[in-house]
Coordinates of C-alpha atoms and ligand atoms in Angstrom, one line a residue:
X1 CA 120.1 62.9 101.2
X2 CA 116.9 65.0 100.9
X3 CA 115.9 66.8 104.1
X4 CA 113.5 64.8 106.4
X5 CA 110.5 66.6 107.5
X6 CA 108.1 66.3 110.4
X7 CA 105.5 64.5 108.2
X8 CA 107.9 61.7 107.1
X9 CA 106.6 58.2 107.5
X10 CA 108.0 54.8 106.7
X11 CA 106.0 53.1 104.0
X12 CA 105.2 49.3 104.0
X13 CA 107.6 48.5 101.2
X14 CA 110.4 50.0 103.2
X15 CA 110.8 53.1 101.0
X16 CA 110.3 56.5 102.7
X17 CA 107.4 58.7 101.8
X18 CA 108.5 62.1 102.9
X19 CA 106.2 65.1 102.9
X20 CA 108.3 67.8 101.3
X21 CA 108.7 71.2 102.8
X22 CA 106.1 72.1 100.2
X23 CA 103.3 71.0 102.4
X24 CA 104.5 73.1 105.3
X25 CA 103.4 76.6 105.8
X26 CA 105.2 78.7 103.3
X27 CA 105.9 82.3 104.6
X28 CA 104.2 85.1 102.7
X29 CA 106.7 86.9 100.5
X30 CA 108.2 89.8 102.5
X31 CA 105.2 89.7 104.8
X32 CA 102.8 90.9 102.0
X33 CA 100.1 89.0 100.2
X34 CA 100.4 89.6 96.4
X35 CA 96.7 88.8 95.8
X36 CA 95.7 91.4 98.3
X37 CA 97.9 93.8 96.4
X38 CA 96.4 92.7 93.0
X39 CA 92.9 93.3 94.4
X40 CA 93.8 96.7 95.8
X41 CA 95.1 97.7 92.4
X42 CA 92.0 96.3 90.7
X43 CA 89.7 98.3 93.1
X44 CA 91.7 101.5 92.4
X45 CA 91.4 101.0 88.6
X46 CA 87.7 100.2 88.6
X47 CA 87.0 103.3 90.6
X48 CA 87.8 105.2 87.4
X49 CA 85.5 103.0 85.2
X50 CA 81.8 102.6 85.0
X51 CA 81.4 98.8 85.1
X52 CA 78.4 96.7 86.0
X53 CA 78.6 95.1 89.5
X54 CA 78.4 91.6 88.1
X55 CA 81.3 92.2 85.7
X56 CA 83.4 93.6 88.6
X57 CA 82.7 90.5 90.8
X58 CA 83.4 88.2 87.9
X59 CA 86.8 89.8 87.4
X60 CA 87.7 89.9 91.1
X61 CA 88.0 86.1 91.5
X62 CA 89.8 83.4 89.5
X63 CA 87.7 81.5 87.1
X64 CA 89.0 78.2 88.3
X65 CA 91.8 76.9 90.5
X66 CA 93.5 73.4 90.5
X67 CA 95.5 72.3 93.4
X68 CA 97.5 69.1 93.0
X69 CA 99.5 66.9 95.4
X70 CA 101.7 64.3 93.7
X71 CA 104.6 61.9 94.5
X72 CA 108.0 62.1 92.9
X73 CA 110.8 59.5 93.2
X74 CA 114.0 61.1 94.2
X75 CA 117.4 59.8 93.2
X76 CA 117.9 58.0 96.5
X77 CA 114.7 56.0 95.8
X78 CA 112.8 57.9 98.4
X79 CA 109.3 59.2 97.4
X80 CA 108.6 62.9 98.1
X81 CA 105.2 64.5 98.0
X82 CA 105.0 67.9 96.2
X83 CA 102.2 70.4 95.9
X84 CA 101.5 72.5 92.8
X85 CA 98.8 74.8 91.4
X86 CA 97.4 76.0 88.1
X87 CA 95.0 78.9 88.2
X88 CA 92.9 80.4 85.4
X89 CA 91.9 84.0 86.2
X90 CA 89.9 84.8 83.0
X91 CA 89.1 82.9 79.8
X92 CA 87.1 85.7 78.2
X93 CA 89.6 86.9 75.6
X94 CA 91.0 83.5 74.7
X95 CA 92.9 80.5 76.1
X96 CA 94.7 81.2 79.3
X97 CA 98.4 82.1 79.1
X98 CA 100.8 82.2 82.0
X99 CA 104.1 81.0 83.4
X100 CA 105.1 78.2 85.7
X101 CA 107.0 79.1 88.8
X102 CA 109.2 76.7 90.8
X103 CA 109.9 78.1 94.2
X104 CA 109.8 76.8 97.8
X105 CA 107.7 79.8 98.8
X106 CA 104.9 79.6 96.1
X107 CA 101.5 80.2 97.6
X108 CA 98.0 79.9 96.1
X109 CA 97.5 83.6 96.6
X110 CA 100.7 84.4 94.8
X111 CA 99.5 82.3 91.8
X112 CA 96.1 83.9 91.9
X113 CA 97.7 87.4 91.8
X114 CA 100.0 86.4 89.0
X115 CA 97.1 84.9 87.0
X116 CA 95.1 88.1 87.4
X117 CA 98.1 90.2 86.3
X118 CA 98.4 88.0 83.3
X119 CA 94.8 88.7 82.3
X120 CA 95.5 92.5 82.4
X121 CA 98.8 92.1 80.7
X122 CA 97.4 90.1 77.7
X123 CA 94.5 92.5 77.4
X124 CA 96.7 95.6 77.6
X125 CA 98.9 94.1 74.8
X126 CA 95.8 93.2 72.8
X127 CA 96.8 89.5 72.7
X128 CA 94.0 87.0 72.3
X129 CA 94.6 85.4 75.7
X130 CA 93.2 85.2 79.2
X131 CA 95.3 85.1 82.3
X132 CA 96.6 82.0 84.0
X133 CA 99.6 80.9 86.2
X134 CA 101.0 77.8 87.7
X135 CA 103.6 76.8 90.3
X136 CA 105.2 74.1 92.3
X137 CA 106.6 74.4 95.8
X138 CA 110.1 73.3 95.1
X139 CA 113.6 74.8 95.2
X140 CA 114.9 73.8 91.7
X141 CA 118.5 74.4 93.0
X142 CA 118.0 71.7 95.6
X143 CA 116.9 68.8 93.4
X144 CA 118.9 67.1 90.6
X145 CA 118.1 67.5 87.0
X146 CA 116.6 64.0 86.8
X147 CA 114.5 64.8 89.9
X148 CA 113.4 68.0 88.3
X149 CA 112.5 66.2 85.1
X150 CA 110.4 63.6 86.9
X151 CA 108.7 66.3 89.0
X152 CA 107.9 68.4 85.8
X153 CA 106.5 65.4 83.9
X154 CA 104.3 64.4 86.8
X155 CA 103.1 68.0 87.4
X156 CA 102.3 68.3 83.7
X157 CA 100.3 65.2 83.8
X158 CA 98.4 66.4 87.0
X159 CA 97.5 69.7 85.3
X160 CA 96.8 68.1 81.9
X161 CA 93.0 68.4 82.6
X162 CA 93.5 72.1 82.1
X163 CA 96.3 72.7 79.6
X164 CA 96.3 72.5 75.8
X165 CA 97.0 74.7 72.8
X166 CA 93.4 75.9 72.7
X167 CA 92.7 76.0 76.4
X168 CA 95.7 77.0 78.5
X169 CA 99.3 77.5 77.4
X170 CA 102.0 77.5 80.1
X171 CA 105.3 79.2 79.7
X172 CA 108.4 79.7 81.9
X173 CA 108.7 81.9 85.0
X174 CA 111.0 82.1 87.9
X175 CA 112.8 78.8 88.6
X176 CA 111.8 77.2 85.2
X177 CA 113.6 77.4 81.9
X178 CA 113.6 76.1 78.3
X179 CA 114.4 72.6 79.3
X180 CA 111.5 72.5 81.8
X181 CA 109.2 73.7 78.9
X182 CA 110.6 71.0 76.7
X183 CA 109.7 68.3 79.3
X184 CA 106.2 69.8 79.6
X185 CA 105.7 69.8 75.9
X186 CA 107.1 66.2 75.5
X187 CA 104.9 64.9 78.4
X188 CA 101.7 66.4 77.0
X189 CA 102.6 65.2 73.5
X190 CA 103.2 61.6 74.8
X191 CA 99.7 61.6 76.2
X192 CA 98.2 62.8 72.9
X193 CA 100.2 60.4 70.8
X194 CA 101.6 63.1 68.5
X195 CA 103.7 66.3 69.0
X196 CA 101.9 69.4 70.2
X197 CA 104.4 72.2 70.2
X198 CA 101.8 74.9 70.8
X199 CA 100.9 73.6 74.3
X200 CA 103.8 75.6 75.9
X201 CA 105.9 78.5 74.9
X202 CA 109.5 79.4 75.9
X203 CA 110.6 76.0 74.4
X204 CA 114.0 75.5 72.8
X205 CA 114.0 76.6 69.1
X206 CA 114.8 73.0 68.0
X207 CA 111.3 71.8 69.1
X208 CA 109.2 74.8 68.0
X209 CA 110.4 77.6 70.2
X210 CA 110.6 81.1 68.8
X211 CA 113.8 83.0 68.1
X212 CA 114.1 85.9 70.6
X213 CA 111.8 84.4 73.3
X214 CA 114.5 84.1 76.0
X215 CA 115.5 87.7 75.6
X216 CA 112.0 89.1 75.0
X217 CA 111.1 90.2 78.5
X218 CA 114.3 92.0 79.2
X219 CA 114.4 93.5 75.7
X220 CA 110.8 94.6 76.1
X221 CA 111.6 96.3 79.5
X222 CA 114.2 98.4 77.7
X223 CA 111.9 99.2 74.8
X224 CA 109.5 100.8 77.3
X225 CA 112.4 102.4 79.2
X226 CA 113.6 104.0 75.9
X227 CA 110.2 105.6 75.4
X228 CA 110.1 106.8 79.0
X229 CA 113.6 108.4 78.6
X230 CA 112.4 110.1 75.5
X231 CA 109.3 111.5 77.3
X232 CA 111.4 112.8 80.1
X233 CA 114.0 114.2 77.9
X234 CA 116.8 112.1 79.4
X235 CA 120.0 111.1 77.5
X236 CA 120.9 107.4 77.7
X237 CA 124.6 108.0 78.2
X238 CA 123.9 110.1 81.2
X239 CA 121.4 107.7 82.7
X240 CA 122.7 105.4 85.4
X241 CA 120.8 102.2 85.9
X242 CA 120.5 99.8 88.9
X243 CA 119.0 96.4 88.4
X244 CA 117.6 94.2 91.1
X245 CA 117.5 90.5 89.9
X246 CA 120.1 89.3 87.4
X247 CA 118.2 86.3 86.0
X248 CA 116.5 85.9 82.6
X249 CA 114.9 89.4 82.8
X250 CA 117.5 91.4 84.6
X251 CA 120.6 90.1 82.8
X252 CA 119.1 90.7 79.4
X253 CA 117.8 94.2 80.4
X254 CA 121.3 95.0 81.6
X255 CA 122.9 94.1 78.2
X256 CA 120.1 96.0 76.3
X257 CA 120.8 99.1 78.5
X258 CA 124.5 98.8 77.6
X259 CA 123.6 98.6 73.9
X260 CA 121.9 102.0 74.3
X261 CA 124.9 103.4 76.1
X262 CA 123.4 103.5 79.6
X263 CA 125.9 102.7 82.4
X264 CA 124.7 99.9 84.5
X265 CA 126.0 100.8 88.0
X266 CA 124.6 98.0 90.1
X267 CA 123.0 94.6 89.8
X268 CA 122.0 92.1 92.5
X269 CA 120.8 88.5 92.9
X270 CA 119.1 86.8 95.9
X271 CA 122.4 87.0 97.9
X272 CA 123.1 90.7 97.2
X273 CA 125.0 92.3 94.5
X274 CA 127.7 94.8 93.3
X275 CA 127.9 98.5 92.8
X276 CA 130.3 100.6 90.8
X277 CA 129.3 104.2 90.2
X278 CA 131.4 104.4 87.0
X279 CA 129.5 101.5 85.5
X280 CA 130.0 97.7 85.8
X281 CA 132.0 95.7 83.2
X282 CA 129.1 93.4 82.3
X283 CA 131.2 90.9 80.3
X284 CA 133.6 90.5 83.2
X285 CA 130.6 90.2 85.6
X286 CA 128.9 87.6 83.6
X287 CA 132.1 85.5 83.5
X288 CA 132.5 86.0 87.3
X289 CA 128.9 84.8 87.8
X290 CA 129.5 81.8 85.5
X291 CA 132.6 80.8 87.4
X292 CA 131.5 81.4 90.9
X293 CA 127.7 81.2 90.7
X294 CA 127.5 84.5 92.5
X295 CA 127.5 88.2 91.8
X296 CA 129.0 89.2 95.1
X297 CA 132.8 89.5 95.7
X298 CA 133.2 90.8 92.1
X299 CA 136.5 92.6 92.1
X300 CA 135.4 95.8 90.2
X301 CA 132.5 96.7 92.5
X302 CA 131.4 97.1 96.1
X303 CA 129.1 94.7 97.7
X304 CA 125.5 95.9 98.2
X305 CA 122.5 94.2 99.7
X306 CA 119.3 93.9 97.8
X307 CA 117.7 96.6 100.0
X308 CA 120.7 99.0 99.5
X309 CA 120.5 98.5 95.7
X310 CA 117.0 99.9 95.6
X311 CA 118.0 103.2 97.2
X312 CA 121.3 103.7 95.4
X313 CA 122.1 106.9 93.6
X314 CA 120.9 106.2 90.1
X315 CA 118.5 107.5 87.5
X316 CA 116.7 104.3 86.6
X317 CA 115.8 101.4 88.8
X318 CA 114.8 98.1 87.1
X319 CA 113.1 95.8 89.6
X320 CA 113.5 92.4 88.0
X321 CA 113.4 89.9 90.9
X322 CA 110.3 89.1 92.9
X323 CA 107.2 90.7 94.4
X324 CA 106.9 93.3 97.1
X325 CA 110.5 94.6 97.0
X326 CA 109.4 98.2 97.0
X327 CA 107.2 98.9 100.0
X328 CA 106.1 101.5 102.5
X329 CA 109.4 101.4 104.3
X330 CA 111.7 102.1 101.4
X331 CA 109.6 103.9 98.7
X332 CA 110.5 107.3 100.1
X333 CA 114.2 106.5 99.9
X334 CA 114.3 105.6 96.2
X335 CA 116.5 108.1 94.3
X336 CA 115.8 106.9 90.7
X337 CA 113.4 109.1 88.7
X338 CA 112.2 106.1 86.6
X339 CA 111.1 102.7 88.0
X340 CA 110.8 100.0 85.4
X341 CA 109.0 97.0 86.7
X342 CA 110.6 94.0 85.0
X343 CA 109.3 91.7 87.8
X344 CA 105.6 91.0 88.4
X345 CA 104.2 93.0 91.4
X346 CA 107.5 94.4 92.7
X347 CA 105.8 97.4 94.2
X348 CA 103.2 97.2 97.0
X349 CA 100.1 99.3 96.9
X350 CA 101.3 101.5 99.7
X351 CA 104.6 102.1 97.9
X352 CA 102.7 103.0 94.7
X353 CA 101.0 105.9 96.3
X354 CA 104.3 107.2 97.7
X355 CA 106.1 106.9 94.4
X356 CA 103.2 108.6 92.6
X357 CA 103.3 111.5 95.1
X358 CA 107.0 111.8 94.7
X359 CA 106.6 112.1 90.9
X360 CA 108.6 108.9 90.1
X361 CA 107.8 107.7 86.6
X362 CA 106.7 104.1 87.1
X363 CA 106.5 101.8 84.0
X364 CA 104.0 99.3 85.5
X365 CA 104.7 95.6 85.3
X366 CA 101.8 94.6 83.1
X367 CA 103.3 97.0 80.5
X368 CA 107.0 96.9 81.3
X369 CA 107.5 93.1 81.3
X370 CA 104.9 92.2 78.7
X371 CA 107.6 91.4 76.1
X372 CA 107.8 87.8 77.3
X373 CA 104.1 87.0 76.8
X374 CA 104.1 89.0 73.5
X375 CA 106.8 86.8 72.0
X376 CA 105.1 83.8 73.6
X377 CA 102.1 84.8 71.6
X378 CA 104.3 85.0 68.4
X379 CA 105.7 81.6 69.3
X380 CA 102.2 80.1 69.7
X381 CA 101.1 81.6 66.3
X382 CA 104.2 80.2 64.6
X383 CA 103.6 76.7 66.1
X384 CA 99.9 76.7 65.1
X385 CA 100.7 77.6 61.5
X386 CA 104.0 75.5 61.4
X387 CA 105.9 78.4 60.0
X388 CA 108.8 80.1 61.7
X389 CA 109.8 83.7 61.5
X390 CA 113.3 85.3 61.5
X391 CA 114.6 87.1 64.6
X392 CA 114.4 90.6 63.1
X393 CA 110.8 90.1 62.3
X394 CA 110.1 88.9 65.9
X395 CA 111.9 91.9 67.4
X396 CA 110.2 94.3 65.1
X397 CA 106.8 92.9 66.1
X398 CA 107.8 93.1 69.7
X399 CA 109.0 96.7 69.6
X400 CA 105.9 97.8 67.6
X401 CA 103.5 96.2 70.2
X402 CA 105.4 97.4 73.2
X403 CA 105.6 101.0 71.9
X404 CA 102.0 101.0 70.9
X405 CA 100.9 99.8 74.4
X406 CA 103.3 102.3 76.1
X407 CA 101.7 105.2 74.1
X408 CA 98.2 104.1 74.9
X409 CA 98.9 104.0 78.6
X410 CA 100.5 107.4 78.5
X411 CA 97.5 108.8 76.6
X412 CA 95.1 107.2 79.1
X413 CA 97.1 108.7 82.0
X414 CA 97.0 112.1 80.5
X415 CA 93.3 112.0 79.6
X416 CA 92.0 110.5 82.9
X417 CA 94.7 112.1 85.2
X418 CA 95.4 108.7 86.6
X419 CA 98.5 107.2 88.1
X420 CA 100.7 105.1 85.7
X421 CA 99.6 101.7 87.0
X422 CA 96.0 102.7 87.2
X423 CA 96.0 103.9 83.6
X424 CA 97.4 100.6 82.4
X425 CA 95.0 98.5 84.4
X426 CA 92.0 100.7 83.3
X427 CA 92.7 100.0 79.6
X428 CA 93.2 96.3 80.3
X429 CA 90.1 95.9 82.5
X430 CA 87.9 97.9 80.2
X431 CA 88.7 95.6 77.3
X432 CA 88.0 92.4 79.2
X433 CA 84.8 94.0 80.6
X434 CA 83.7 95.0 77.1
X435 CA 84.2 91.4 75.9
X436 CA 82.2 90.0 78.8
X437 CA 79.3 92.3 77.9
X438 CA 79.4 91.5 74.2
X439 CA 79.6 87.8 74.8
X440 CA 76.6 88.0 77.1
X441 CA 75.5 85.7 79.9
X442 CA 75.3 82.0 79.5
X443 CA 72.8 80.3 79.7
Ligands
NAD501 P1 115.1 84.2 87.2 O1 114.8 83.1 88.1 O2 115.8 83.9 85.9 O3 115.8 85.4 88.0 C1 115.4 85.9 89.2 C2 116.5 86.8 89.7 O4 116.0 87.4 90.9 C3 117.8 86.0 90.1 O5 118.9 86.8 89.9 C4 117.6 85.8 91.6 O6 118.8 85.6 92.3 C5 117.0 87.1 92.0 N1 116.2 87.1 93.2 C6 115.4 86.1 93.7 N2 114.9 86.4 94.9 C7 115.4 87.6 95.2 C8 115.2 88.5 96.2 N3 114.4 88.2 97.3 N4 115.8 89.7 96.2 C9 116.6 90.0 95.1 N5 116.8 89.2 94.1 C10 116.2 88.1 94.1 O7 113.6 84.8 87.0 P2 113.2 85.8 85.8 O8 112.5 84.9 84.7 O9 114.3 86.7 85.4 O10 111.9 86.5 86.5 C11 112.2 87.7 87.3 C12 110.8 88.4 87.5 O11 110.3 88.7 86.2 C13 109.7 87.6 88.1 O12 108.9 88.4 88.9 C14 108.9 87.0 87.0 O13 107.6 86.7 87.3 C15 109.0 88.2 86.0 N6 108.8 87.9 84.6 C16 109.5 87.1 84.0 C17 109.3 86.8 82.6 C18 110.1 85.9 81.8 O14 109.9 85.8 80.6 N7 111.1 85.3 82.4 C19 108.2 87.5 82.0 C20 107.4 88.4 82.7 C21 107.7 88.6 84.0

C-alpha cells in the first residue's frame, strides 16, 4: 500500500485521493540551494566579461517555467497527486535540451539551476541548443513499473505544451532511463498521430536512439580526464581513482578508467560504497551489485561512507552522484589532485574557492559531463534526417568535440588567469550573449 499522507482525503466515489509526499516540503539538497550556487558561479564568470546589463539580467533568470500537478492511478486503484516541473532557461541558441529527473527531493530551484547549467553546457560544446530541465517529485524505486509508466505518460502530456523536436527535447537524468524516454516519445507521438522520435533523446536504439548514448556521459568524463592527466604529466597506471555515484555515469566512467589502465580503488552509491587500495575487481563488483542491489558488503573491499570516499587517498576523484557533495566542510580534506565533475553541480561555490586555492585541477561539470548532451545532439540529428550512424563514428565525434572544448577551456583559463569553472562559464556565457546581441531586441 502506498504511504498515506497528511493531505489524504476520501473521494466521493470511495477511492482515495492521496496527496503524495511530492506536495510536502522537500528538503534542500544537503542544506544548499543549487540555484543560489548556479547564480554565484554566473556572477563570478560575468565579472570577467564586459556584458550589457540587460543581457546579464536576461541570462540570470529562466525564460519560462511550467509547474504541473497531476493525478496518477496507483496499482491499488488509489489516485495519487504528483508535482512536476519543466523549465526553459534560454532559447537563444536553439530548442531547449535537458534531462528529466525523478526524485522525491526535486525542487523548482534545483530544476532552475540544472536548466541554467544546460544552457552553458550546450553553448560550451557549440551545440545548437538552449538549456532546459524537468523533474517529477517521485521515488522511482517506490512505485511499480506500471505506475511509473502511467506517471510518465501523464507528465509528458502535462508538459506537451512545451516539448517538441523543434522547441524542447527532454532526455534522461537521475531516476529516469531509456524506457522512460520510450514512454515519453510514444505519448507525444500518440498525440501527434505519427511517430516523432526526435522529441526525446536517450531512447532505446530500436525506436531511434543512438548507439553509444547510454555510455556517452561516462565516456566523455574519461575523455576529459585523459586530457587532464596528459597536461599534468600523470601516468594512467599510477593514477588511483575514486568514484562517488555508481549509476549511468559513474559505472561507465569506472569501466573506461579501467580500459586506460587506471586502478579504480573506491566506488559508492547512496548507501555508501567499497574501498580497496589495490584496485577493485569491477566485474565481480558489478555481479555483486546485480545480485544484491548494493555495493556495500562486497567481499574484496572495505565499507566506506559517501563522505569518506571523497577524502580517500587517491589521485583522481570523480563526483558522479548528486549536487553539493563537495562543500566548505570537506573541500580542504580532499586528497585527489584532479576532480572530475561527472555530476551536475557537485561542488558548492565555497568549495570551489578552496579547491582552486589548493591547486586542485577541477574539470568543471559543464565540460566534464557534456558527453551525454553531445551524443543526445547526435541522436537528434540522426532522428531528424532518418539516418543512423555506426558506433565508431559516434564515439569519434564525441571525442573530437570533448577534446576541442577541453582545450578551449584551458586556453581561456591561461589567457584570462581564471579558475577552471569560471573559464568554462565565460566561454559559454559569452557565446549566448553574442547571440542575444546579434539577434537584437524584439519588438
Ligand atoms: P543514476 O541515477 O544512474 O546514478 C546516480 C548514482 O548516485 C547512484 O549510484 C546512486 O546510488 C548515487 N547517489 C544518489 N544519491 C547519492 C548521494 N546522496 N550520495 C552518493 N551517491 C548518491 O544517475 P546518473 O545518470 O548516473 O547521474 C548522476 C549525475 O550525473 C547527476 O548529477 C546527473 O545530473 C549527472 N549527469 C547525468 C547524465 C546522464 O547522461 N545520465 C548527463 C549529464 C550529467
